[in-house]
PDB file of C-alpha atoms in Angstrom:
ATOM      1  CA  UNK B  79      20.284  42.368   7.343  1.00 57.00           C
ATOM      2  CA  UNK B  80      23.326  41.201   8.649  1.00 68.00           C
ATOM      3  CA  UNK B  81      25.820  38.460   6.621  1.00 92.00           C
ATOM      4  CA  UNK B  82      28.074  35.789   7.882  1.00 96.00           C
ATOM      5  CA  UNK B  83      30.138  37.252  10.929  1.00 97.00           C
ATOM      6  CA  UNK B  84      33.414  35.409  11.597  1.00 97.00           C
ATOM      7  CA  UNK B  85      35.557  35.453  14.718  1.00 97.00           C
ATOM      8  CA  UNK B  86      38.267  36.345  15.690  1.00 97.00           C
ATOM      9  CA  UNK B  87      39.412  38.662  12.453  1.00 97.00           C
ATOM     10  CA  UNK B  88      42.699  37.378  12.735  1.00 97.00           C
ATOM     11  CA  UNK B  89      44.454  34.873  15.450  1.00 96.00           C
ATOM     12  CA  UNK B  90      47.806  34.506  15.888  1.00 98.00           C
ATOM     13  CA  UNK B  91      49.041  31.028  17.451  1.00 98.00           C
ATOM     14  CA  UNK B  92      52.016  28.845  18.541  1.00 98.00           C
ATOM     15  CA  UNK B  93      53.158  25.346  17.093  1.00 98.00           C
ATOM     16  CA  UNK B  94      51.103  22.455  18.850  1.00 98.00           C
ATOM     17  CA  UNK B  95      47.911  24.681  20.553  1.00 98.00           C
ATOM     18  CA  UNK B  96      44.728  24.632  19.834  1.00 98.00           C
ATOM     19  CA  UNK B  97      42.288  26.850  18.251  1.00 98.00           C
ATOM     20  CA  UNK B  98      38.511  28.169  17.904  1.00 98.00           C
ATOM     21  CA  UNK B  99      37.355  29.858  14.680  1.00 98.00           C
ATOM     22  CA  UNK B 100      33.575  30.980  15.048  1.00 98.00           C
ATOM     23  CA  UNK B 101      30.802  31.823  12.542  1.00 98.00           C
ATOM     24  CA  UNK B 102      27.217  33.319  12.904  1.00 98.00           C
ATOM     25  CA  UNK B 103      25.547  32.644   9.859  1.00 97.00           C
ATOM     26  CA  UNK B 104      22.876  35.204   7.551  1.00 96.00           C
ATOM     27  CA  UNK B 105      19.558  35.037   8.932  1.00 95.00           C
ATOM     28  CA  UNK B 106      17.319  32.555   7.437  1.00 93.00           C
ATOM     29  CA  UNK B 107      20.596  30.264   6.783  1.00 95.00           C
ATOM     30  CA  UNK B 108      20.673  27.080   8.600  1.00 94.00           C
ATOM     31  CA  UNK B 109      23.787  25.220   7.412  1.00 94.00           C
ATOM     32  CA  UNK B 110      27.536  26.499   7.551  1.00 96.00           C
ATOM     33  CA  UNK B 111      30.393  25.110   5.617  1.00 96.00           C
ATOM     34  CA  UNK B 112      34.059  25.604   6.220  1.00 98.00           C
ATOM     35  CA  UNK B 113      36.813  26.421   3.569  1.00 98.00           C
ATOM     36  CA  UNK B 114      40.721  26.479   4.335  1.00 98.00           C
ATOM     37  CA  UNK B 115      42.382  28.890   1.882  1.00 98.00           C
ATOM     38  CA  UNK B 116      46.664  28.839   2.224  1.00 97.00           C
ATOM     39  CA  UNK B 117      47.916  31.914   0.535  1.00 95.00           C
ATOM     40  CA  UNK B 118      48.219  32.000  -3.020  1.00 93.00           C
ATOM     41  CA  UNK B 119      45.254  29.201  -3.624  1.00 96.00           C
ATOM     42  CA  UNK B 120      41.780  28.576  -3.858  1.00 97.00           C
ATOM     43  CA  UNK B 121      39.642  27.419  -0.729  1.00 97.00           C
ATOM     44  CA  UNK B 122      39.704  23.822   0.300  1.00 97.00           C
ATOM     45  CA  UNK B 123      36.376  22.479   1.720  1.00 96.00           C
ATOM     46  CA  UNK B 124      36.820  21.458   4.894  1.00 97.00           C
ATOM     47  CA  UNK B 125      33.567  20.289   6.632  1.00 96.00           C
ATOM     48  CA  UNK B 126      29.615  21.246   6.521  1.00 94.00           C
ATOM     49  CA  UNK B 127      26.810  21.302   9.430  1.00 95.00           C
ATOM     50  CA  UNK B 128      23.217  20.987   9.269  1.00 92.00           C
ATOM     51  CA  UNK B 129      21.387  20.187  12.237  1.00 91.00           C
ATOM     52  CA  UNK B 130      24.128  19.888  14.501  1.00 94.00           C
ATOM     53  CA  UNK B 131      25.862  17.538  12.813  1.00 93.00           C
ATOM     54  CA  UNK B 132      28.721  17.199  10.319  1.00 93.00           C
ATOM     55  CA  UNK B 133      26.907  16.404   7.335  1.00 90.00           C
ATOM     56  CA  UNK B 134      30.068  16.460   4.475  1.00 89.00           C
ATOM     57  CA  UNK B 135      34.046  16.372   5.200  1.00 93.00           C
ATOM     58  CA  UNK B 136      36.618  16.804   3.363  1.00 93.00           C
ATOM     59  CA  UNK B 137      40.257  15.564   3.112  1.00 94.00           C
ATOM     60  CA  UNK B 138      41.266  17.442   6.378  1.00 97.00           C
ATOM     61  CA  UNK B 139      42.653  14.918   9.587  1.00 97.00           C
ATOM     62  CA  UNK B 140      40.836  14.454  12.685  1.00 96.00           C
ATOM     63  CA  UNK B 141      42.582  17.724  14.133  1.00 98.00           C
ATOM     64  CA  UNK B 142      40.011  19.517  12.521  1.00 98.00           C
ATOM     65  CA  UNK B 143      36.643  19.301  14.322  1.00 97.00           C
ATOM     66  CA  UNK B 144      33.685  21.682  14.402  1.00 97.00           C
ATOM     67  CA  UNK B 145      30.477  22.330  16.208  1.00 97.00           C
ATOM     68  CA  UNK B 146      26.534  23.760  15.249  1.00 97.00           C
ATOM     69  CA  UNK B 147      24.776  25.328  17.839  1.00 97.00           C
ATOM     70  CA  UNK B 148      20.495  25.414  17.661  1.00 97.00           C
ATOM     71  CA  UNK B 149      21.429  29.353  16.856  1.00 96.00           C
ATOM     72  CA  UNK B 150      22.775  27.703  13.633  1.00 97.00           C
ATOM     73  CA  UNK B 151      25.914  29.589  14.490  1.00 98.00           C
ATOM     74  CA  UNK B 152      29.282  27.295  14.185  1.00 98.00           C
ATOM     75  CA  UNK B 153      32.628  26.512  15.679  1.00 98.00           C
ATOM     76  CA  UNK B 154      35.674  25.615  14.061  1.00 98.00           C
ATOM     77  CA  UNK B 155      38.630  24.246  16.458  1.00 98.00           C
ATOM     78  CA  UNK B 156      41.821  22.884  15.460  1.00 98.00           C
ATOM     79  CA  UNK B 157      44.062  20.618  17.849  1.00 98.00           C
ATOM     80  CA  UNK B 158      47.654  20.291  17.925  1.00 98.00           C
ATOM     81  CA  UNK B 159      48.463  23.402  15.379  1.00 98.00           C
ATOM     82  CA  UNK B 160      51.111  22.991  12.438  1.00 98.00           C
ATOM     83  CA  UNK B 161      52.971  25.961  10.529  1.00 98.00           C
ATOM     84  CA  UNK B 162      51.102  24.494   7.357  1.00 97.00           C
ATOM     85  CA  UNK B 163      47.670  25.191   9.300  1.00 98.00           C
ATOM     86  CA  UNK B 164      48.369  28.557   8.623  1.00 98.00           C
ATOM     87  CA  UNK B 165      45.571  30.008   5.990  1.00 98.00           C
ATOM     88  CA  UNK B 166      42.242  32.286   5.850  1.00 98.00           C
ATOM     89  CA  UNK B 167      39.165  30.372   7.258  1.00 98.00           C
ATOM     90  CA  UNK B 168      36.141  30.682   5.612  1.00 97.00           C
ATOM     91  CA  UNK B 169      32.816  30.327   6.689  1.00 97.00           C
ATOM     92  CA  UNK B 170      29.671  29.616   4.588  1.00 96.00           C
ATOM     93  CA  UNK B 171      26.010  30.177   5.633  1.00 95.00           C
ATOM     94  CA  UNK B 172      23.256  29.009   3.058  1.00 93.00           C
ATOM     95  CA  UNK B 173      19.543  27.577   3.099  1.00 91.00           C
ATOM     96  CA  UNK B 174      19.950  23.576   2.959  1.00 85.00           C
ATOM     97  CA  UNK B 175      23.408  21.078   1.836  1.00 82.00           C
ATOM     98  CA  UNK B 176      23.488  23.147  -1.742  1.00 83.00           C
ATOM     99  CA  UNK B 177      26.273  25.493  -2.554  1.00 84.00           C
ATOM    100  CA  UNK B 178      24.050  27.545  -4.975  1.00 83.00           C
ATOM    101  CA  UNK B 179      23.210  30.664  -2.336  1.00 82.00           C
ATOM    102  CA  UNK B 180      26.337  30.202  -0.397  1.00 92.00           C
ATOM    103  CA  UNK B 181      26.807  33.653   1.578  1.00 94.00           C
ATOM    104  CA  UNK B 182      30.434  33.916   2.735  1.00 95.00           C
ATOM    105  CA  UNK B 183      31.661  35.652   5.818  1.00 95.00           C
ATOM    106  CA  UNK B 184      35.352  37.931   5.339  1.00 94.00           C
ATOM    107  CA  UNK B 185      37.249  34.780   7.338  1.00 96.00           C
ATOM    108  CA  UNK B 186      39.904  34.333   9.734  1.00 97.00           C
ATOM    109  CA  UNK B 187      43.374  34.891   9.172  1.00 97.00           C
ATOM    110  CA  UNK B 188      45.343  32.465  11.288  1.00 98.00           C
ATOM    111  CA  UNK B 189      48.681  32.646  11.231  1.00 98.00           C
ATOM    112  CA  UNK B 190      50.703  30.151  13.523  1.00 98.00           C
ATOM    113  CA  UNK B 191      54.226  30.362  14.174  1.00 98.00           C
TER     114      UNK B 191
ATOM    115  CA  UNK V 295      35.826  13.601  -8.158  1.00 83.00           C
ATOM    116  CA  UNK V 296      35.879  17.365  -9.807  1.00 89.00           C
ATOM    117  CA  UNK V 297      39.248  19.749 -10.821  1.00 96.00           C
ATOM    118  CA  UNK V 298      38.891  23.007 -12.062  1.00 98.00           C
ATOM    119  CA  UNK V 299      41.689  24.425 -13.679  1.00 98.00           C
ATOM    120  CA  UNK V 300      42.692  28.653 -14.099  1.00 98.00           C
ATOM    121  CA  UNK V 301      45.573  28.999 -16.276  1.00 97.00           C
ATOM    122  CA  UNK V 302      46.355  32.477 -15.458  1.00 97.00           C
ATOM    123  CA  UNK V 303      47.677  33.381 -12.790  1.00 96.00           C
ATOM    124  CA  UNK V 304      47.531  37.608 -13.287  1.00 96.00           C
ATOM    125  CA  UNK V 305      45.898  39.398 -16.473  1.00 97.00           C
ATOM    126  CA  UNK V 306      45.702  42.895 -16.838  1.00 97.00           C
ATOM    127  CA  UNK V 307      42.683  44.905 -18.910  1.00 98.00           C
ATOM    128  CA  UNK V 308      42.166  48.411 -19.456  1.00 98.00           C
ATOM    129  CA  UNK V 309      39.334  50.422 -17.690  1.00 98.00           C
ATOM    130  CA  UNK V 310      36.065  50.406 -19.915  1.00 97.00           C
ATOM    131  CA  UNK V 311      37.762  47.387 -22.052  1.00 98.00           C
ATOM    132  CA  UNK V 312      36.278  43.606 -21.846  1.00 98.00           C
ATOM    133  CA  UNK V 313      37.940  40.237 -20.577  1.00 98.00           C
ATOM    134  CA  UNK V 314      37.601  36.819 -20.473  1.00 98.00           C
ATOM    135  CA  UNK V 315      39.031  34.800 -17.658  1.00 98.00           C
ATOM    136  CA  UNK V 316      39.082  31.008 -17.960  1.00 98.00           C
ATOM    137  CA  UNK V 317      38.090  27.869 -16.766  1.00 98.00           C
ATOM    138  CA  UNK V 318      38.668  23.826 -17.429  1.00 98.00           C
ATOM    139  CA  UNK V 319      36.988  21.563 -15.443  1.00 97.00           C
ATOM    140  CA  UNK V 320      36.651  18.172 -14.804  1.00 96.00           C
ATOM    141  CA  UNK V 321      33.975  15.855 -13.886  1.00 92.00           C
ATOM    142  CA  UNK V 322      32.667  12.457 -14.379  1.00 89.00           C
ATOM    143  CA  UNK V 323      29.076  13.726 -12.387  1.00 89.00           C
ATOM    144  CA  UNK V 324      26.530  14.642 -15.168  1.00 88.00           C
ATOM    145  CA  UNK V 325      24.645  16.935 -12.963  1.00 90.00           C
ATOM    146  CA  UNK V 326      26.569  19.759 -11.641  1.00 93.00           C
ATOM    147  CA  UNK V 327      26.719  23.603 -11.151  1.00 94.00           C
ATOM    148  CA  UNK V 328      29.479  26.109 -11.957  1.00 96.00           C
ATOM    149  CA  UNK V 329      30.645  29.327 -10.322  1.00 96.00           C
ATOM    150  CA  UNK V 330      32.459  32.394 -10.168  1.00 98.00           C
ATOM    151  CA  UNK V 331      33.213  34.385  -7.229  1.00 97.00           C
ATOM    152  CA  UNK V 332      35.291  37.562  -6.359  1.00 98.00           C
ATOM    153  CA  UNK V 333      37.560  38.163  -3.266  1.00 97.00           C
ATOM    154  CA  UNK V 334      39.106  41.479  -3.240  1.00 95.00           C
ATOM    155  CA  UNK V 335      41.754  41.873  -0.601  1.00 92.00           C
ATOM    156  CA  UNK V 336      39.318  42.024   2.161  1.00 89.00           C
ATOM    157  CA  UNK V 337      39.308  37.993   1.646  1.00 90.00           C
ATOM    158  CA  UNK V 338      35.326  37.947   1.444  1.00 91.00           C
ATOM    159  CA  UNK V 339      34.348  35.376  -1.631  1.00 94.00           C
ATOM    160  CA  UNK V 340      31.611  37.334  -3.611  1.00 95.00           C
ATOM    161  CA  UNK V 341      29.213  35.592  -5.474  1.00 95.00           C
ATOM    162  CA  UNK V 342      28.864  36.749  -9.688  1.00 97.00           C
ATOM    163  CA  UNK V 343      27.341  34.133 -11.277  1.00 96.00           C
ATOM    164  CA  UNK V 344      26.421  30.504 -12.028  1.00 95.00           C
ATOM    165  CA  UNK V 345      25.442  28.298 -14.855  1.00 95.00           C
ATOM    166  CA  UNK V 346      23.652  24.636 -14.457  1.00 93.00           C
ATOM    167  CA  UNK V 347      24.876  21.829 -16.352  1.00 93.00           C
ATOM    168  CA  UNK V 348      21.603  21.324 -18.371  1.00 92.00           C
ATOM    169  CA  UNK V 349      21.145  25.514 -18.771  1.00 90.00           C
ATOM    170  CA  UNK V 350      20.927  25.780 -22.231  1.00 86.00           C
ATOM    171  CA  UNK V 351      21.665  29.444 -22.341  1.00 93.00           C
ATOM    172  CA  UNK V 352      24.902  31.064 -21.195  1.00 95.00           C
ATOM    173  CA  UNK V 353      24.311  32.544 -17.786  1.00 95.00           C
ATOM    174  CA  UNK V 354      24.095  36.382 -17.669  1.00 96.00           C
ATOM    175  CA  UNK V 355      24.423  38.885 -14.801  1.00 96.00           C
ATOM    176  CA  UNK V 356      24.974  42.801 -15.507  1.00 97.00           C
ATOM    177  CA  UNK V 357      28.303  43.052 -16.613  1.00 98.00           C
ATOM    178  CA  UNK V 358      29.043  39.193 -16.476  1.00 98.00           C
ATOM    179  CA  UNK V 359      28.164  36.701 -18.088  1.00 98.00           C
ATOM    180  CA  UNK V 360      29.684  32.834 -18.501  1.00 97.00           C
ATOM    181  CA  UNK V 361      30.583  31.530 -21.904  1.00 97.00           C
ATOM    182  CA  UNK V 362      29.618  27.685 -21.390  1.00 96.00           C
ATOM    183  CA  UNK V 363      31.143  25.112 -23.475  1.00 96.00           C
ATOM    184  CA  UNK V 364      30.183  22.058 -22.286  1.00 94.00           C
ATOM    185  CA  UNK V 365      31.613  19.303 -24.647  1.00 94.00           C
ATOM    186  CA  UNK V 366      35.055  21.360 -24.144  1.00 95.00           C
ATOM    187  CA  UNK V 367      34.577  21.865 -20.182  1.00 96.00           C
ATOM    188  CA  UNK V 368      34.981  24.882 -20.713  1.00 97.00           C
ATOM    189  CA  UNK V 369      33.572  28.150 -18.087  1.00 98.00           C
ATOM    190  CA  UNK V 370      34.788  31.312 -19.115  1.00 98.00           C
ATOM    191  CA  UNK V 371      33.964  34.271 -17.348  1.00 98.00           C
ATOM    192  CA  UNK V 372      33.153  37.873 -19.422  1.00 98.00           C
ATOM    193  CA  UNK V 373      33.571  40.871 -17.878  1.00 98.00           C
ATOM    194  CA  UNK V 374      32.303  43.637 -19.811  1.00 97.00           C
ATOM    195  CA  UNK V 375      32.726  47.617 -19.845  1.00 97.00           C
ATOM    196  CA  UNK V 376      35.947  46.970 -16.978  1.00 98.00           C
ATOM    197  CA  UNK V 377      35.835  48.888 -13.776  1.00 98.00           C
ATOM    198  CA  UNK V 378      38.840  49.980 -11.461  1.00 97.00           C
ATOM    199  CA  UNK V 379      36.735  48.169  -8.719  1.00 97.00           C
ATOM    200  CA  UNK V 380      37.231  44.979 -10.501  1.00 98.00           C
ATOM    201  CA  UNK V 381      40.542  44.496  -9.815  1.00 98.00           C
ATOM    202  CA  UNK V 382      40.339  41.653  -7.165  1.00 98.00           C
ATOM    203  CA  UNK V 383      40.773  37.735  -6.888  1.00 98.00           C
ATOM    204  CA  UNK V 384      38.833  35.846  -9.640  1.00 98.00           C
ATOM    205  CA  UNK V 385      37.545  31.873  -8.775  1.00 98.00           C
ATOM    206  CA  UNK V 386      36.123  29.451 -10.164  1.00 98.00           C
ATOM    207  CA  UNK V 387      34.288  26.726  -9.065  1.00 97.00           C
ATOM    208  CA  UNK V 388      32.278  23.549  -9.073  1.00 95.00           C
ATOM    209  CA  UNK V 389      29.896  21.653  -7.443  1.00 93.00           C
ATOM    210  CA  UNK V 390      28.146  18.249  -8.533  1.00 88.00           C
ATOM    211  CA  UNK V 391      24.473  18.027  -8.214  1.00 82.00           C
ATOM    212  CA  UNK V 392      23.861  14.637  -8.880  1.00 70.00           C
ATOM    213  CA  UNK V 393      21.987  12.640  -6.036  1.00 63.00           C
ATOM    214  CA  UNK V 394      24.505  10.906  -3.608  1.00 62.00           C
ATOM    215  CA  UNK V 395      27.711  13.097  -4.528  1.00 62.00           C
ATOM    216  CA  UNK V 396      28.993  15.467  -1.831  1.00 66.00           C
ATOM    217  CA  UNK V 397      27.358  19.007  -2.003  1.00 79.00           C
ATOM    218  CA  UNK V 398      31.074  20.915  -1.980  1.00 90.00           C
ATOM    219  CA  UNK V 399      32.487  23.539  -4.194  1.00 94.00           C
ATOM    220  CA  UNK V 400      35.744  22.225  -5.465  1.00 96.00           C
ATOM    221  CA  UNK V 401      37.861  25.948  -6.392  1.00 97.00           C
ATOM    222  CA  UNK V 402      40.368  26.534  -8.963  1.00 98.00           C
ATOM    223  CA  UNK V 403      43.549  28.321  -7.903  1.00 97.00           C
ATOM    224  CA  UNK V 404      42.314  31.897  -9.264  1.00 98.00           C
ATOM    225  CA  UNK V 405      43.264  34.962 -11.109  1.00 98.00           C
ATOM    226  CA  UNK V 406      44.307  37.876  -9.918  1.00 98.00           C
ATOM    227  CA  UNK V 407      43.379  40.787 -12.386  1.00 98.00           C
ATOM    228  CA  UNK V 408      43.860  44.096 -12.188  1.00 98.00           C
ATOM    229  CA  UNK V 409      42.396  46.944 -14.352  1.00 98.00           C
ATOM    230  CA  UNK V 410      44.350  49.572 -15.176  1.00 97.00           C
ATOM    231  CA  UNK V 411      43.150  53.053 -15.271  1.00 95.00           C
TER     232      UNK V 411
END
């Protein structure tokens, strides 16, 4: 049974573009939450989808904007890159809002120069 | 709003030995759920074990288990019998349960220990 498959591995990007992070979750999972994590610190909630729409969001700015498919599968894009954007994404599948059952995926590493 | 706190950064245990890692946190929610997870250098969080705010009984699984002090905020994390596998990324978290409060898991900023053969 397959876990939470993230996309690219690892992305390398310039000042001021634009990214897409993507994230098929478990099977059986229908909501997928997304953690920043800079290097050196813990992961930073970022948003969470259920039903195709952004249920929870966290202190992140408008750059950061994400997408649920009916596959339950998600997107994560980010407009207008900064060096401090730099960080390992992290993707979350679990059954319903609740943390408890959380499945993480291995993340992106985006590095952007 | 919820902090968890890990006040060491790196700790080092002999193979076969135990260790406690620990964990503050803070909360004004009286319904709420604590964590630990691993992430070894492949960056994947790993889920070890949880413990409910009303649990009576500290949480146990395998070789972990969570030492829950509640009136000191306290989460500590047990490893017993230490295995060279261990060594990893070691986080704790939170998340409040209580109707109307945001279903997140606030992290702490994690300890790194190693076990040494």
């Amino acid at each position: 049974d397959a876990g939470v498959t993230q996309s690219p591995t690892h992305l390398i990007k310039t000042r001021g573009q634009q990214v897409t992070l993507r994230c098929s979750p478990k099977s059986g999972h229908d909501t997928v939450s997304w953690y920043q994590q800079a290097l050196g610190q813990g992961p930073q909630f970022i948003f969470q989808y259920y039903e195709e729409e952004e249920r929870q969001r966290g202190n992140f700015p408008d750059r950061f904007s994400g997408h649920q498919f009916p596959n339950y599968s998600s997107e994560l894009n980010v407009n207008a890159l900064l060096l401090g954007d730099s960080a390992l994404y992290l993707c979350a599948s679990s059954s319903g809002p609740s943390p408890y059952g959380y499945t993480f995926g291995s993340g992106t590493r985006l590095t952007v120069v | 709003a919820q902090k968890i706190t890990q006040t060491q950064p790196g700790m080092f245990v002999q193979e076969k030995e135990a260790v406690t890692l620990d964990c503050t946190y803070d909360t004004s929610d009286q319904s709420y759920g604590l964590f630990w997870y691993k992430q070894p250098s492949s960056g994947e969080m790993i889920f070890l074990i949880y413990q409910g705010s009303y649990d009576e009984q500290n949480a146990t699984e395998g070789r972990y288990s969570l030492n829950f002090q509640k009136a000191r905020k306290s989460a500590n994390l047990v490893i017993s019998a230490s295995q060279l596998g261990d060594s990893a990324m070691y986080f704790c978290a939170m998340s409040p349960f209580s109707s109307g409060s945001a279903r997140q898991l606030t992290f702490g900023s994690g300890t790194q220990l190693t076990v040494l053969p």
